[in-house]
């Protein structure tokens, strides 16, 4: 699968494949031509991915071949033990959680999980959690607190699910309660946006000491489509909305909301899951190590100061 | 019997004739034509059907605070345009238009007394860009909460909001975290936080401070939810049941402690605060 702005990249890739096929069938040496094309391909990928428009970033962030939470869990951590359920209603598979090991220490992992195919997506509700998902996440975070272990939260959701059951069981309350409790959790918490972080549904597992963002991930108060539908009165204006919302990792790093951009392999994380995981592992291990040095008092004071400073207004 | 419970007979048909338009309102609940002055005396609750008409932030302050006790703070905070946002209009133009109506950036906050109890009160104003939560709303709530923390007195918020202020992008979203952080500190300090939800309270406000009260009180009939009804209908492709996301529905589903008539709101909050915190003088 390729995205529309990748047309030139795909064309070169096809030329390479044709040449290799030709070489295979006729025994011709095409190595010089292939070398030239491969270098051209790499240059083009680099150039394309360094200059994505905000809406193109949105497409990459939602790429169906992009690694999801459990793909990183398998590559970044060891000794993974998934834990299920909120102990109140059911297990919401749009959020996964459990113990794992990172750099010799145990950590609690929380993450929104999209499905890879239709069958899995029905089970995981396309990564859109219900209240019980947020309550499971909090239960596990409080378990981490009990044992003095750090929490790592993977953000990747189109939003909390807007449905009947979701509202009946208090999606607003579930998210609100997580915000309050995460802000007073007495262990280090780090979040990393790996794909799309949309609205309160993302923030519900996102009140953390550090916010990392993968290079091509996005974080926003509303999707560009939703914003365009309301403010431009048509979802067709999504590109304008994507520009205006300042939702890319680069934009959010520039205004200090994102603490660190985690670089992705050339052409995006979907091109090389292992390489993307390696870079993320280093960033997470380093970030958690820094936070572990702080006393609980200092940790909380820093967390509060971080959030209390966010905003822009005029005094007049 | 309290003054506001005095028997009020519905207007007779002959009273309605030739009434100038600036002295009456039509009840949205039952269609009854009501004298504005009489309606105001009844706190804008329809005497016939009990429908709660929407009222502004100043009206809630006069309903909840003892007369003359309220002192506003942070009245000079005004919205900025951190993202340089422009849709069909640019954001500064929208702010200027809202400010021209004489409204205070979506929220009034200050200290006062409620039945003699010192409290910090913040009231949202739906008339300012749909009561949307931007940086100023978040900052004013955070500052108000810190005053409650410093003075060790109860904190109350009256909510009315369409959700996030999209024109402030991620700043708007992060106000949910900011306000919840301050409420965590109030919680840890053992101070009461009373949340009063009025029509409508939706989006990021519902998913942050509005749902975090030790006691959540809601006005009758108020629409309260995270996702708006239209978004839900579009998602599930069916019509929503009658009364869905209304205050009574939320009480039934365990999300608000009580649905309280506006005319009984102050007395109810006073009683709760004395139970929780202030104690009884007799």
Coordinates of C-alpha atoms in Angstrom, one line a residue:
Chain A
X1 CA 0.0 0.0 0.0
X2 CA 1.3 3.5 -0.8
X3 CA 0.1 7.0 -0.2
X4 CA -0.7 9.4 -3.0
X5 CA 2.3 11.6 -2.4
X6 CA 4.5 8.5 -2.8
X7 CA 3.7 8.0 -6.5
X8 CA 7.3 8.9 -7.7
X9 CA 8.8 6.7 -5.0
X10 CA 6.6 3.8 -6.1
X11 CA 7.5 4.4 -9.8
X12 CA 11.3 4.1 -9.1
X13 CA 10.7 1.0 -7.0
X14 CA 8.9 -0.5 -9.9
X15 CA 11.7 0.3 -12.3
X16 CA 14.2 -1.4 -10.0
X17 CA 11.9 -4.4 -9.7
X18 CA 11.6 -4.6 -13.5
X19 CA 15.4 -4.4 -14.0
X20 CA 16.0 -7.1 -11.5
X21 CA 13.4 -9.2 -13.1
X22 CA 15.0 -8.7 -16.5
X23 CA 18.4 -9.5 -15.1
X24 CA 17.1 -12.6 -13.6
X25 CA 15.4 -13.9 -16.7
X26 CA 18.1 -12.9 -19.3
X27 CA 21.2 -13.0 -17.2
X28 CA 22.1 -9.4 -17.9
X29 CA 24.2 -7.4 -15.5
X30 CA 22.1 -4.5 -14.3
X31 CA 23.9 -3.7 -11.1
X32 CA 25.1 -0.3 -12.2
X33 CA 21.7 0.9 -13.2
X34 CA 20.1 -0.6 -10.0
X35 CA 22.7 1.2 -7.9
X36 CA 21.9 4.5 -9.5
X37 CA 18.2 4.0 -9.1
X38 CA 18.5 2.8 -5.5
X39 CA 20.4 5.9 -4.6
X40 CA 17.8 8.0 -6.4
X41 CA 15.1 6.2 -4.5
X42 CA 16.7 6.9 -1.1
X43 CA 17.2 10.6 -2.0
X44 CA 13.6 10.9 -3.1
X45 CA 12.3 9.2 0.0
X46 CA 14.4 11.4 2.2
X47 CA 13.3 14.5 0.4
X48 CA 9.6 13.5 0.4
X49 CA 9.5 12.6 4.0
X50 CA 11.4 15.7 5.1
X51 CA 8.9 17.9 3.4
X52 CA 5.5 16.4 4.1
X53 CA 2.5 18.8 4.4
X54 CA 0.5 18.5 7.6
X55 CA -2.2 16.5 5.9
X56 CA 0.4 14.1 4.4
X57 CA 1.8 13.7 8.0
X58 CA -1.8 12.8 9.0
X59 CA -1.8 10.1 6.3
X60 CA 1.5 8.7 7.4
X61 CA 0.4 8.7 11.1
X62 CA -2.6 6.6 10.1
X63 CA -0.8 4.4 7.6
X64 CA -2.2 0.9 7.8
X65 CA 1.2 -0.7 7.8
X66 CA 2.5 1.5 10.6
X67 CA 3.7 -0.3 13.7
X68 CA 1.0 -0.3 16.5
X69 CA 1.5 -0.5 20.3
X70 CA 1.9 -4.3 20.4
X71 CA 4.4 -4.2 17.5
X72 CA 6.6 -1.9 19.6
X73 CA 6.0 -3.9 22.8
X74 CA 7.4 -7.0 21.0
X75 CA 10.5 -5.2 19.8
X76 CA 11.3 -2.7 22.6
X77 CA 10.6 -4.7 25.7
X78 CA 11.0 -8.3 27.0
X79 CA 9.1 -10.4 29.5
X80 CA 5.7 -9.0 28.4
X81 CA 2.7 -10.1 30.4
X82 CA -0.6 -8.6 29.2
X83 CA -3.2 -8.0 31.9
X84 CA -6.9 -7.7 31.1
X85 CA -10.0 -5.9 32.3
X86 CA -11.2 -3.0 34.4
X87 CA -12.6 -5.3 37.1
X88 CA -16.0 -3.6 36.7
X89 CA -17.4 -4.3 33.3
X90 CA -15.2 -6.0 30.7
X91 CA -11.9 -6.0 28.9
X92 CA -11.7 -3.2 26.4
X93 CA -9.3 -4.4 23.7
X94 CA -8.9 -0.9 22.3
X95 CA -6.4 -0.4 25.2
X96 CA -3.8 -3.0 26.1
X97 CA -1.8 -3.0 29.2
X98 CA 0.6 -5.1 31.2
X99 CA 4.1 -5.6 32.6
X100 CA 7.3 -5.6 30.6
X101 CA 11.0 -5.1 31.0
X102 CA 13.0 -2.2 29.6
X103 CA 16.7 -1.9 30.2
X104 CA 16.7 -4.3 33.2
X105 CA 13.7 -2.7 35.0
X106 CA 10.1 -3.6 35.1
X107 CA 7.6 -1.1 33.7
X108 CA 3.9 -0.9 33.2
X109 CA 2.8 -0.5 29.6
X110 CA -0.5 1.1 28.6
X111 CA -1.4 1.6 25.0
X112 CA -4.2 2.2 22.5
X113 CA -4.3 -0.7 20.0
X114 CA -5.6 -0.6 16.5
X115 CA -6.4 -3.8 14.6
X116 CA -4.4 -4.9 11.6
X117 CA -7.3 -6.3 9.7
X118 CA -11.1 -6.0 9.8
X119 CA -11.6 -8.9 12.1
X120 CA -9.1 -7.5 14.6
X121 CA -10.5 -4.0 14.2
X122 CA -13.9 -5.2 15.2
X123 CA -12.4 -6.6 18.4
X124 CA -10.3 -3.5 19.1
X125 CA -12.9 -1.0 17.9
X126 CA -10.4 0.6 15.6
X127 CA -8.4 1.8 18.6
X128 CA -11.3 3.8 20.0
X129 CA -11.7 3.0 23.7
X130 CA -14.8 2.8 25.8
X131 CA -14.9 4.0 29.5
X132 CA -13.8 0.6 30.7
X133 CA -10.6 0.9 28.6
X134 CA -9.6 4.0 30.5
X135 CA -10.6 2.4 33.8
X136 CA -8.4 -0.6 33.0
X137 CA -5.5 1.7 32.1
X138 CA -5.9 3.5 35.5
X139 CA -6.1 0.2 37.4
X140 CA -2.8 -0.9 35.9
X141 CA -1.1 2.5 36.4
X142 CA -2.1 2.4 40.1
X143 CA -0.7 -1.2 40.2
X144 CA 2.6 0.3 38.9
X145 CA 2.4 3.0 41.6
X146 CA 1.9 0.3 44.3
X147 CA 5.1 -1.4 43.2
X148 CA 7.1 1.7 42.5
X149 CA 7.5 1.0 38.7
X150 CA 7.4 3.6 35.9
X151 CA 4.6 3.7 33.4
X152 CA 5.0 4.0 29.7
X153 CA 1.9 5.0 27.7
X154 CA 1.5 4.5 23.9
X155 CA -0.9 6.9 22.3
X156 CA -2.5 5.9 19.0
X157 CA -6.3 6.6 18.7
X158 CA -8.8 8.4 16.4
X159 CA -10.5 9.3 19.7
X160 CA -12.7 7.8 22.5
X161 CA -15.7 6.0 21.0
X162 CA -18.7 8.2 20.6
X163 CA -21.5 5.7 21.2
X164 CA -24.5 4.9 23.4
X165 CA -22.7 2.5 25.8
X166 CA -19.7 4.8 26.0
X167 CA -21.9 7.7 27.1
X168 CA -24.0 5.5 29.4
X169 CA -21.0 4.2 31.3
X170 CA -19.5 7.7 31.5
X171 CA -16.7 8.2 29.0
X172 CA -16.4 11.8 30.2
X173 CA -16.0 10.7 33.8
X174 CA -13.6 8.0 32.9
X175 CA -11.2 10.3 31.0
X176 CA -11.6 13.1 33.6
X177 CA -10.7 10.7 36.4
X178 CA -7.6 9.5 34.6
X179 CA -6.4 13.0 34.0
X180 CA -6.7 13.8 37.7
X181 CA -5.2 10.5 38.9
X182 CA -2.3 10.5 36.4
X183 CA -1.4 14.0 37.6
X184 CA -0.9 12.6 41.1
X185 CA 0.6 9.2 40.3
X186 CA 3.8 8.8 42.4
X187 CA 5.9 7.1 39.8
X188 CA 7.5 8.4 36.5
X189 CA 5.1 8.4 33.5
X190 CA 6.2 8.8 30.0
X191 CA 3.9 8.9 26.9
X192 CA 4.8 8.4 23.3
X193 CA 2.5 9.3 20.5
X194 CA 3.2 6.6 17.9
X195 CA 0.5 7.3 15.4
X196 CA -2.5 9.6 15.8
X197 CA -3.3 11.2 19.2
X198 CA -6.8 12.6 18.8
X199 CA -8.6 14.7 21.4
X200 CA -9.6 13.7 25.0
X201 CA -9.4 10.0 24.0
X202 CA -5.6 10.4 23.6
X203 CA -5.2 12.6 26.6
X204 CA -7.0 10.1 28.8
X205 CA -3.8 8.1 29.0
X206 CA -1.5 11.1 28.3
X207 CA -1.0 13.2 31.4
X208 CA 2.7 12.4 31.8
X209 CA 6.1 13.7 32.9
X210 CA 7.4 13.6 29.3
X211 CA 5.6 13.6 26.0
X212 CA 7.6 11.9 23.2
X213 CA 6.3 11.9 19.6
X214 CA 7.5 9.8 16.7
X215 CA 8.6 12.0 13.9
X216 CA 5.5 11.4 11.7
X217 CA 2.9 11.1 14.5
X218 CA 0.3 13.8 15.1
X219 CA -1.5 15.1 18.3
X220 CA -4.5 17.3 18.1
X221 CA -7.6 18.5 19.9
X222 CA -9.7 17.3 17.0
X223 CA -9.2 15.5 13.7
X224 CA -8.6 17.7 10.7
X225 CA -11.8 16.3 9.2
X226 CA -13.9 17.0 12.3
X227 CA -12.4 20.5 12.6
X228 CA -13.1 21.3 8.9
X229 CA -16.7 20.0 9.2
X230 CA -17.3 22.4 12.1
X231 CA -15.3 25.5 11.2
X232 CA -15.3 25.3 7.4
X233 CA -18.7 23.5 7.3
X234 CA -17.3 20.8 5.2
X235 CA -14.8 18.0 5.8
X236 CA -13.4 18.7 2.3
X237 CA -11.4 21.5 3.8
X238 CA -9.4 19.1 6.0
X239 CA -6.1 20.2 4.5
X240 CA -6.7 23.8 5.6
X241 CA -7.7 22.5 9.1
X242 CA -4.6 20.3 9.2
X243 CA -2.4 23.3 8.5
X244 CA -4.2 25.5 11.0
X245 CA -4.3 23.0 13.9
X246 CA -0.4 22.7 14.2
X247 CA -0.7 19.0 14.9
X248 CA 2.7 17.7 13.6
X249 CA 5.5 16.5 15.9
X250 CA 7.6 19.4 14.6
X251 CA 5.0 22.0 15.4
X252 CA 4.2 20.7 18.8
X253 CA 7.9 20.4 19.7
X254 CA 8.4 24.1 18.6
X255 CA 5.8 25.2 21.1
X256 CA 7.1 23.0 23.9
X257 CA 4.1 20.6 24.2
X258 CA 6.2 17.7 22.8
X259 CA 9.4 17.2 24.8
X260 CA 11.2 15.1 22.2
X261 CA 10.8 14.0 18.6
X262 CA 11.8 10.4 18.1
X263 CA 13.2 10.0 14.6
X264 CA 11.8 7.4 12.2
X265 CA 13.5 5.4 9.6
X266 CA 13.7 7.0 6.2
X267 CA 10.3 6.7 4.5
X268 CA 8.5 6.3 7.8
X269 CA 8.2 3.7 10.6
X270 CA 6.1 1.5 8.4
X271 CA 9.2 0.9 6.2
X272 CA 11.2 -0.7 8.9
X273 CA 9.6 -1.7 12.2
X274 CA 12.7 -3.0 13.8
X275 CA 14.7 0.2 13.2
X276 CA 11.9 2.3 14.4
X277 CA 11.7 0.2 17.6
X278 CA 15.5 0.5 18.2
X279 CA 15.4 4.3 18.2
X280 CA 12.3 4.3 20.4
X281 CA 13.9 1.9 22.9
X282 CA 16.9 4.2 23.4
X283 CA 14.7 7.2 23.9
X284 CA 12.4 5.5 26.4
X285 CA 15.2 4.0 28.4
X286 CA 17.0 7.3 28.6
X287 CA 13.9 9.3 29.5
X288 CA 12.8 6.8 32.2
X289 CA 16.4 6.8 33.6
X290 CA 16.3 10.6 33.9
X291 CA 12.9 10.6 35.7
X292 CA 13.9 7.8 38.1
X293 CA 16.6 10.1 39.6
X294 CA 14.0 12.5 40.9
X295 CA 12.4 12.2 44.3
X296 CA 8.6 11.7 44.2
X297 CA 8.1 15.3 45.5
X298 CA 10.2 16.8 42.8
X299 CA 8.7 14.5 40.1
X300 CA 5.1 15.7 41.0
X301 CA 6.1 19.3 41.4
X302 CA 7.7 19.2 37.9
X303 CA 4.6 17.5 36.4
X304 CA 2.3 20.1 37.9
X305 CA 4.4 22.9 36.8
X306 CA 4.6 21.5 33.3
X307 CA 0.8 21.4 32.9
X308 CA 0.1 24.6 34.8
X309 CA 2.3 26.5 32.4
X310 CA 0.5 25.5 29.3
X311 CA -1.6 28.2 27.7
X312 CA -1.4 31.6 26.0
X313 CA -3.3 34.7 26.9
X314 CA -3.2 38.5 27.1
X315 CA -3.2 40.6 30.3
X316 CA -5.0 43.8 29.5
Chain B
X1 CA -42.1 28.7 52.7
X2 CA -39.3 30.3 50.8
X3 CA -40.1 33.3 48.7
X4 CA -39.4 31.5 45.5
X5 CA -41.9 28.8 46.2
X6 CA -44.8 31.2 46.5
X7 CA -47.8 30.1 44.6
X8 CA -47.6 31.5 41.1
X9 CA -50.7 31.1 39.0
X10 CA -50.2 30.6 35.3
X11 CA -51.0 33.7 33.2
X12 CA -54.5 33.9 32.0
X13 CA -55.2 34.3 28.3
X14 CA -56.5 37.8 28.6
X15 CA -53.2 38.9 30.3
X16 CA -51.3 37.9 27.2
X17 CA -53.0 40.3 24.8
X18 CA -51.0 43.3 23.6
X19 CA -48.0 42.6 25.6
X20 CA -44.9 44.4 24.3
X21 CA -42.2 41.9 23.1
X22 CA -39.6 43.2 25.4
X23 CA -41.4 42.2 28.6
X24 CA -42.2 38.6 28.0
X25 CA -40.4 35.4 27.1
X26 CA -41.9 32.2 25.7
X27 CA -41.0 29.1 27.7
X28 CA -39.1 26.6 25.5
X29 CA -40.5 23.8 27.6
X30 CA -44.3 24.3 27.5
X31 CA -44.8 27.3 25.2
X32 CA -46.3 29.4 28.0
X33 CA -45.8 33.1 27.6
X34 CA -44.1 34.4 30.7
X35 CA -43.5 37.9 32.1
X36 CA -39.8 38.4 32.0
X37 CA -39.7 40.2 35.4
X38 CA -41.7 37.4 37.0
X39 CA -39.5 34.8 35.3
X40 CA -36.4 36.5 36.6
X41 CA -37.8 36.4 40.1
X42 CA -38.3 32.7 39.6
X43 CA -34.6 32.4 38.6
X44 CA -35.6 31.9 35.0
X45 CA -37.3 28.6 35.8
X46 CA -40.7 28.3 34.1
X47 CA -43.4 28.4 36.9
X48 CA -45.7 26.3 34.8
X49 CA -43.5 23.4 33.7
X50 CA -40.2 23.8 35.6
X51 CA -38.2 24.3 32.4
X52 CA -34.8 25.9 33.2
X53 CA -34.0 28.7 30.8
X54 CA -30.4 29.4 30.1
X55 CA -28.9 32.2 32.2
X56 CA -25.5 33.9 32.1
X57 CA -22.5 33.7 34.5
X58 CA -23.5 36.8 36.4
X59 CA -26.9 35.4 37.1
X60 CA -25.4 32.2 38.7
X61 CA -23.2 34.4 40.9
X62 CA -26.2 36.3 42.2
X63 CA -28.0 33.0 42.7
X64 CA -25.2 31.2 44.5
X65 CA -23.3 34.0 46.4
X66 CA -24.5 36.0 49.4
X67 CA -25.5 39.5 48.3
X68 CA -22.5 41.7 47.8
X69 CA -19.9 39.1 48.8
X70 CA -18.5 38.2 45.4
X71 CA -15.2 39.7 44.4
X72 CA -14.1 38.8 40.9
X73 CA -10.4 38.2 40.1
X74 CA -8.5 37.8 36.8
X75 CA -11.1 39.8 34.9
X76 CA -8.4 41.2 32.7
X77 CA -7.3 37.9 31.1
X78 CA -8.1 37.8 27.5
X79 CA -7.7 35.3 24.7
X80 CA -4.5 35.3 22.6
X81 CA -4.0 33.6 19.2
X82 CA -1.1 31.4 19.8
X83 CA -1.4 29.4 16.6
X84 CA -2.3 32.3 14.3
X85 CA -5.5 30.4 13.6
X86 CA -7.8 31.3 10.7
X87 CA -10.8 29.5 9.3
X88 CA -13.7 31.3 7.6
X89 CA -12.8 34.2 9.9
X90 CA -9.6 34.6 11.7
X91 CA -9.5 33.9 15.4
X92 CA -8.8 37.4 16.7
X93 CA -11.9 38.6 14.7
X94 CA -14.0 36.0 16.5
X95 CA -12.6 37.0 19.9
X96 CA -13.2 40.7 19.2
X97 CA -16.8 40.0 18.1
X98 CA -17.4 38.0 21.3
X99 CA -15.7 40.7 23.5
X100 CA -17.8 43.4 21.8
X101 CA -20.9 41.7 23.4
X102 CA -19.4 42.6 26.7
X103 CA -18.8 39.1 27.8
X104 CA -15.9 38.0 29.9
X105 CA -13.8 35.4 28.1
X106 CA -16.1 32.4 28.7
X107 CA -15.6 32.4 32.5
X108 CA -16.1 34.5 35.6
X109 CA -14.1 33.6 38.8
X110 CA -13.7 35.0 42.2
X111 CA -14.3 34.6 45.9
X112 CA -17.4 35.1 48.0
X113 CA -19.6 33.5 50.6
X114 CA -22.4 31.0 50.2
X115 CA -24.7 30.9 53.2
X116 CA -21.8 32.4 55.1
X117 CA -19.2 29.9 53.9
X118 CA -16.1 31.2 52.1
X119 CA -15.8 29.7 48.7
X120 CA -14.0 30.2 45.4
X121 CA -16.5 30.1 42.5
X122 CA -15.9 29.9 38.8
X123 CA -18.8 30.2 36.3
X124 CA -18.6 29.4 32.6
X125 CA -20.4 31.6 30.2
X126 CA -22.0 29.8 27.2
X127 CA -22.5 33.0 25.3
X128 CA -18.8 33.5 24.8
X129 CA -17.9 31.4 21.7
X130 CA -20.2 28.6 22.9
X131 CA -18.5 28.4 26.3
X132 CA -15.6 26.8 24.6
X133 CA -12.5 26.0 26.7
X134 CA -9.4 27.8 25.6
X135 CA -6.3 28.9 27.5
X136 CA -8.1 31.7 29.4
X137 CA -10.8 29.4 30.7
X138 CA -8.1 26.9 31.8
X139 CA -5.8 29.5 33.3
X140 CA -8.7 31.2 35.2
X141 CA -9.8 27.8 36.6
X142 CA -6.3 26.9 37.5
X143 CA -5.7 30.2 39.3
X144 CA -9.1 30.0 41.0
X145 CA -8.2 26.5 42.2
X146 CA -4.9 27.7 43.5
X147 CA -6.6 30.5 45.5
X148 CA -8.9 27.8 47.1
X149 CA -5.8 25.8 47.9
X150 CA -4.0 28.7 49.4
X151 CA -7.0 29.9 51.5
X152 CA -8.0 26.3 52.2
X153 CA -11.6 26.9 51.2
X154 CA -14.1 25.0 49.0
X155 CA -14.0 25.3 45.2
X156 CA -17.1 25.3 42.9
X157 CA -17.4 25.4 39.2
X158 CA -20.6 26.0 37.2
X159 CA -20.1 24.5 33.8
X160 CA -21.7 25.3 30.4
X161 CA -19.6 24.4 27.4
X162 CA -19.7 23.2 23.9
X163 CA -16.2 21.7 24.4
X164 CA -12.8 22.7 23.3
X165 CA -11.8 26.0 21.6
X166 CA -10.6 24.5 18.4
X167 CA -8.9 27.7 17.4
X168 CA -6.3 27.1 20.2
X169 CA -5.5 23.6 19.0
X170 CA -3.4 21.6 21.4
X171 CA -3.4 24.4 23.9
X172 CA -7.1 23.9 24.3
X173 CA -6.8 20.1 24.7
X174 CA -4.1 20.6 27.4
X175 CA -6.4 22.8 29.5
X176 CA -8.2 19.6 30.4
X177 CA -5.0 18.3 31.9
X178 CA -4.1 21.6 33.5
X179 CA -7.4 22.0 35.3
X180 CA -7.4 18.4 36.4
X181 CA -3.9 18.7 37.9
X182 CA -5.1 21.6 40.1
X183 CA -8.2 19.6 41.1
X184 CA -5.9 16.7 42.1
X185 CA -4.0 19.0 44.5
X186 CA -7.3 20.3 45.9
X187 CA -8.4 16.7 46.4
X188 CA -5.1 15.8 48.2
X189 CA -5.5 18.8 50.4
X190 CA -8.9 17.5 51.6
X191 CA -10.9 20.5 50.2
X192 CA -14.4 20.1 48.7
X193 CA -14.9 20.5 45.0
X194 CA -18.5 20.9 43.9
X195 CA -19.3 20.7 40.2
X196 CA -22.5 22.1 38.9
X197 CA -23.4 21.1 35.4
X198 CA -25.8 23.3 33.4
X199 CA -27.2 23.1 29.9
X200 CA -25.2 22.2 27.9
X201 CA -22.0 20.7 29.2
X202 CA -20.1 18.7 26.6
X203 CA -16.8 17.7 25.2
X204 CA -13.5 18.4 27.0
X205 CA -15.2 20.1 29.9
X206 CA -17.2 17.0 30.7
X207 CA -14.1 14.9 30.3
X208 CA -12.2 17.1 32.8
X209 CA -13.3 19.3 35.7
X210 CA -17.1 19.0 35.3
X211 CA -17.1 15.3 36.2
X212 CA -14.5 15.6 39.0
X213 CA -16.7 17.0 41.8
X214 CA -16.8 15.3 45.2
X215 CA -20.4 16.0 44.4
X216 CA -21.7 16.6 40.8
X217 CA -25.0 18.4 40.7
X218 CA -26.9 19.0 37.5
X219 CA -29.8 21.3 36.5
X220 CA -32.9 19.5 35.3
X221 CA -32.9 18.7 31.6
X222 CA -29.3 19.8 31.0
X223 CA -27.6 18.1 28.1
X224 CA -24.4 16.5 29.5
X225 CA -22.1 14.3 27.5
X226 CA -18.6 13.8 26.0
X227 CA -19.6 13.4 22.4
X228 CA -22.4 15.6 21.1
X229 CA -25.7 13.9 20.2
X230 CA -25.2 14.6 16.4
X231 CA -21.7 13.0 16.4
X232 CA -23.1 9.9 18.1
X233 CA -26.1 9.6 15.7
X234 CA -23.7 9.9 12.8
X235 CA -21.4 7.2 14.3
X236 CA -24.1 4.6 15.2
X237 CA -26.4 5.5 12.3
X238 CA -29.5 5.5 14.5
X239 CA -31.6 8.0 16.4
X240 CA -30.9 8.5 20.1
X241 CA -33.4 7.4 22.7
X242 CA -35.6 10.1 24.3
X243 CA -33.8 11.7 27.3
X244 CA -30.4 10.4 26.3
X245 CA -27.5 12.5 27.8
X246 CA -30.0 14.6 29.9
X247 CA -29.2 15.3 33.5
X248 CA -31.8 12.8 34.7
X249 CA -30.2 10.1 32.5
X250 CA -26.8 10.9 34.0
X251 CA -28.2 10.5 37.5
X252 CA -29.8 7.2 36.6
X253 CA -26.5 6.0 35.2
X254 CA -24.5 7.1 38.2
X255 CA -22.6 10.0 36.7
X256 CA -24.1 12.9 38.7
X257 CA -25.1 12.7 42.3
X258 CA -28.3 14.7 42.1
X259 CA -30.4 16.7 39.7
X260 CA -31.2 19.9 41.5
X261 CA -33.8 22.6 40.7
X262 CA -32.0 25.9 40.2
X263 CA -34.3 27.4 42.9
X264 CA -32.9 24.9 45.5
X265 CA -29.3 24.9 44.3
X266 CA -27.8 27.4 46.8
X267 CA -29.5 25.7 49.8
X268 CA -28.4 22.3 48.5
X269 CA -24.7 23.4 48.1
X270 CA -24.8 25.0 51.5
X271 CA -26.0 21.9 53.1
X272 CA -23.5 19.7 51.4
X273 CA -20.6 22.0 52.2
X274 CA -21.6 22.0 55.9
X275 CA -21.7 18.2 55.9
X276 CA -18.3 17.9 54.2
X277 CA -16.3 20.8 55.5
X278 CA -17.8 23.9 57.1
X279 CA -19.6 22.3 60.0
X280 CA -22.8 23.5 61.7
X281 CA -23.1 26.6 63.7
X282 CA -26.0 25.5 65.9

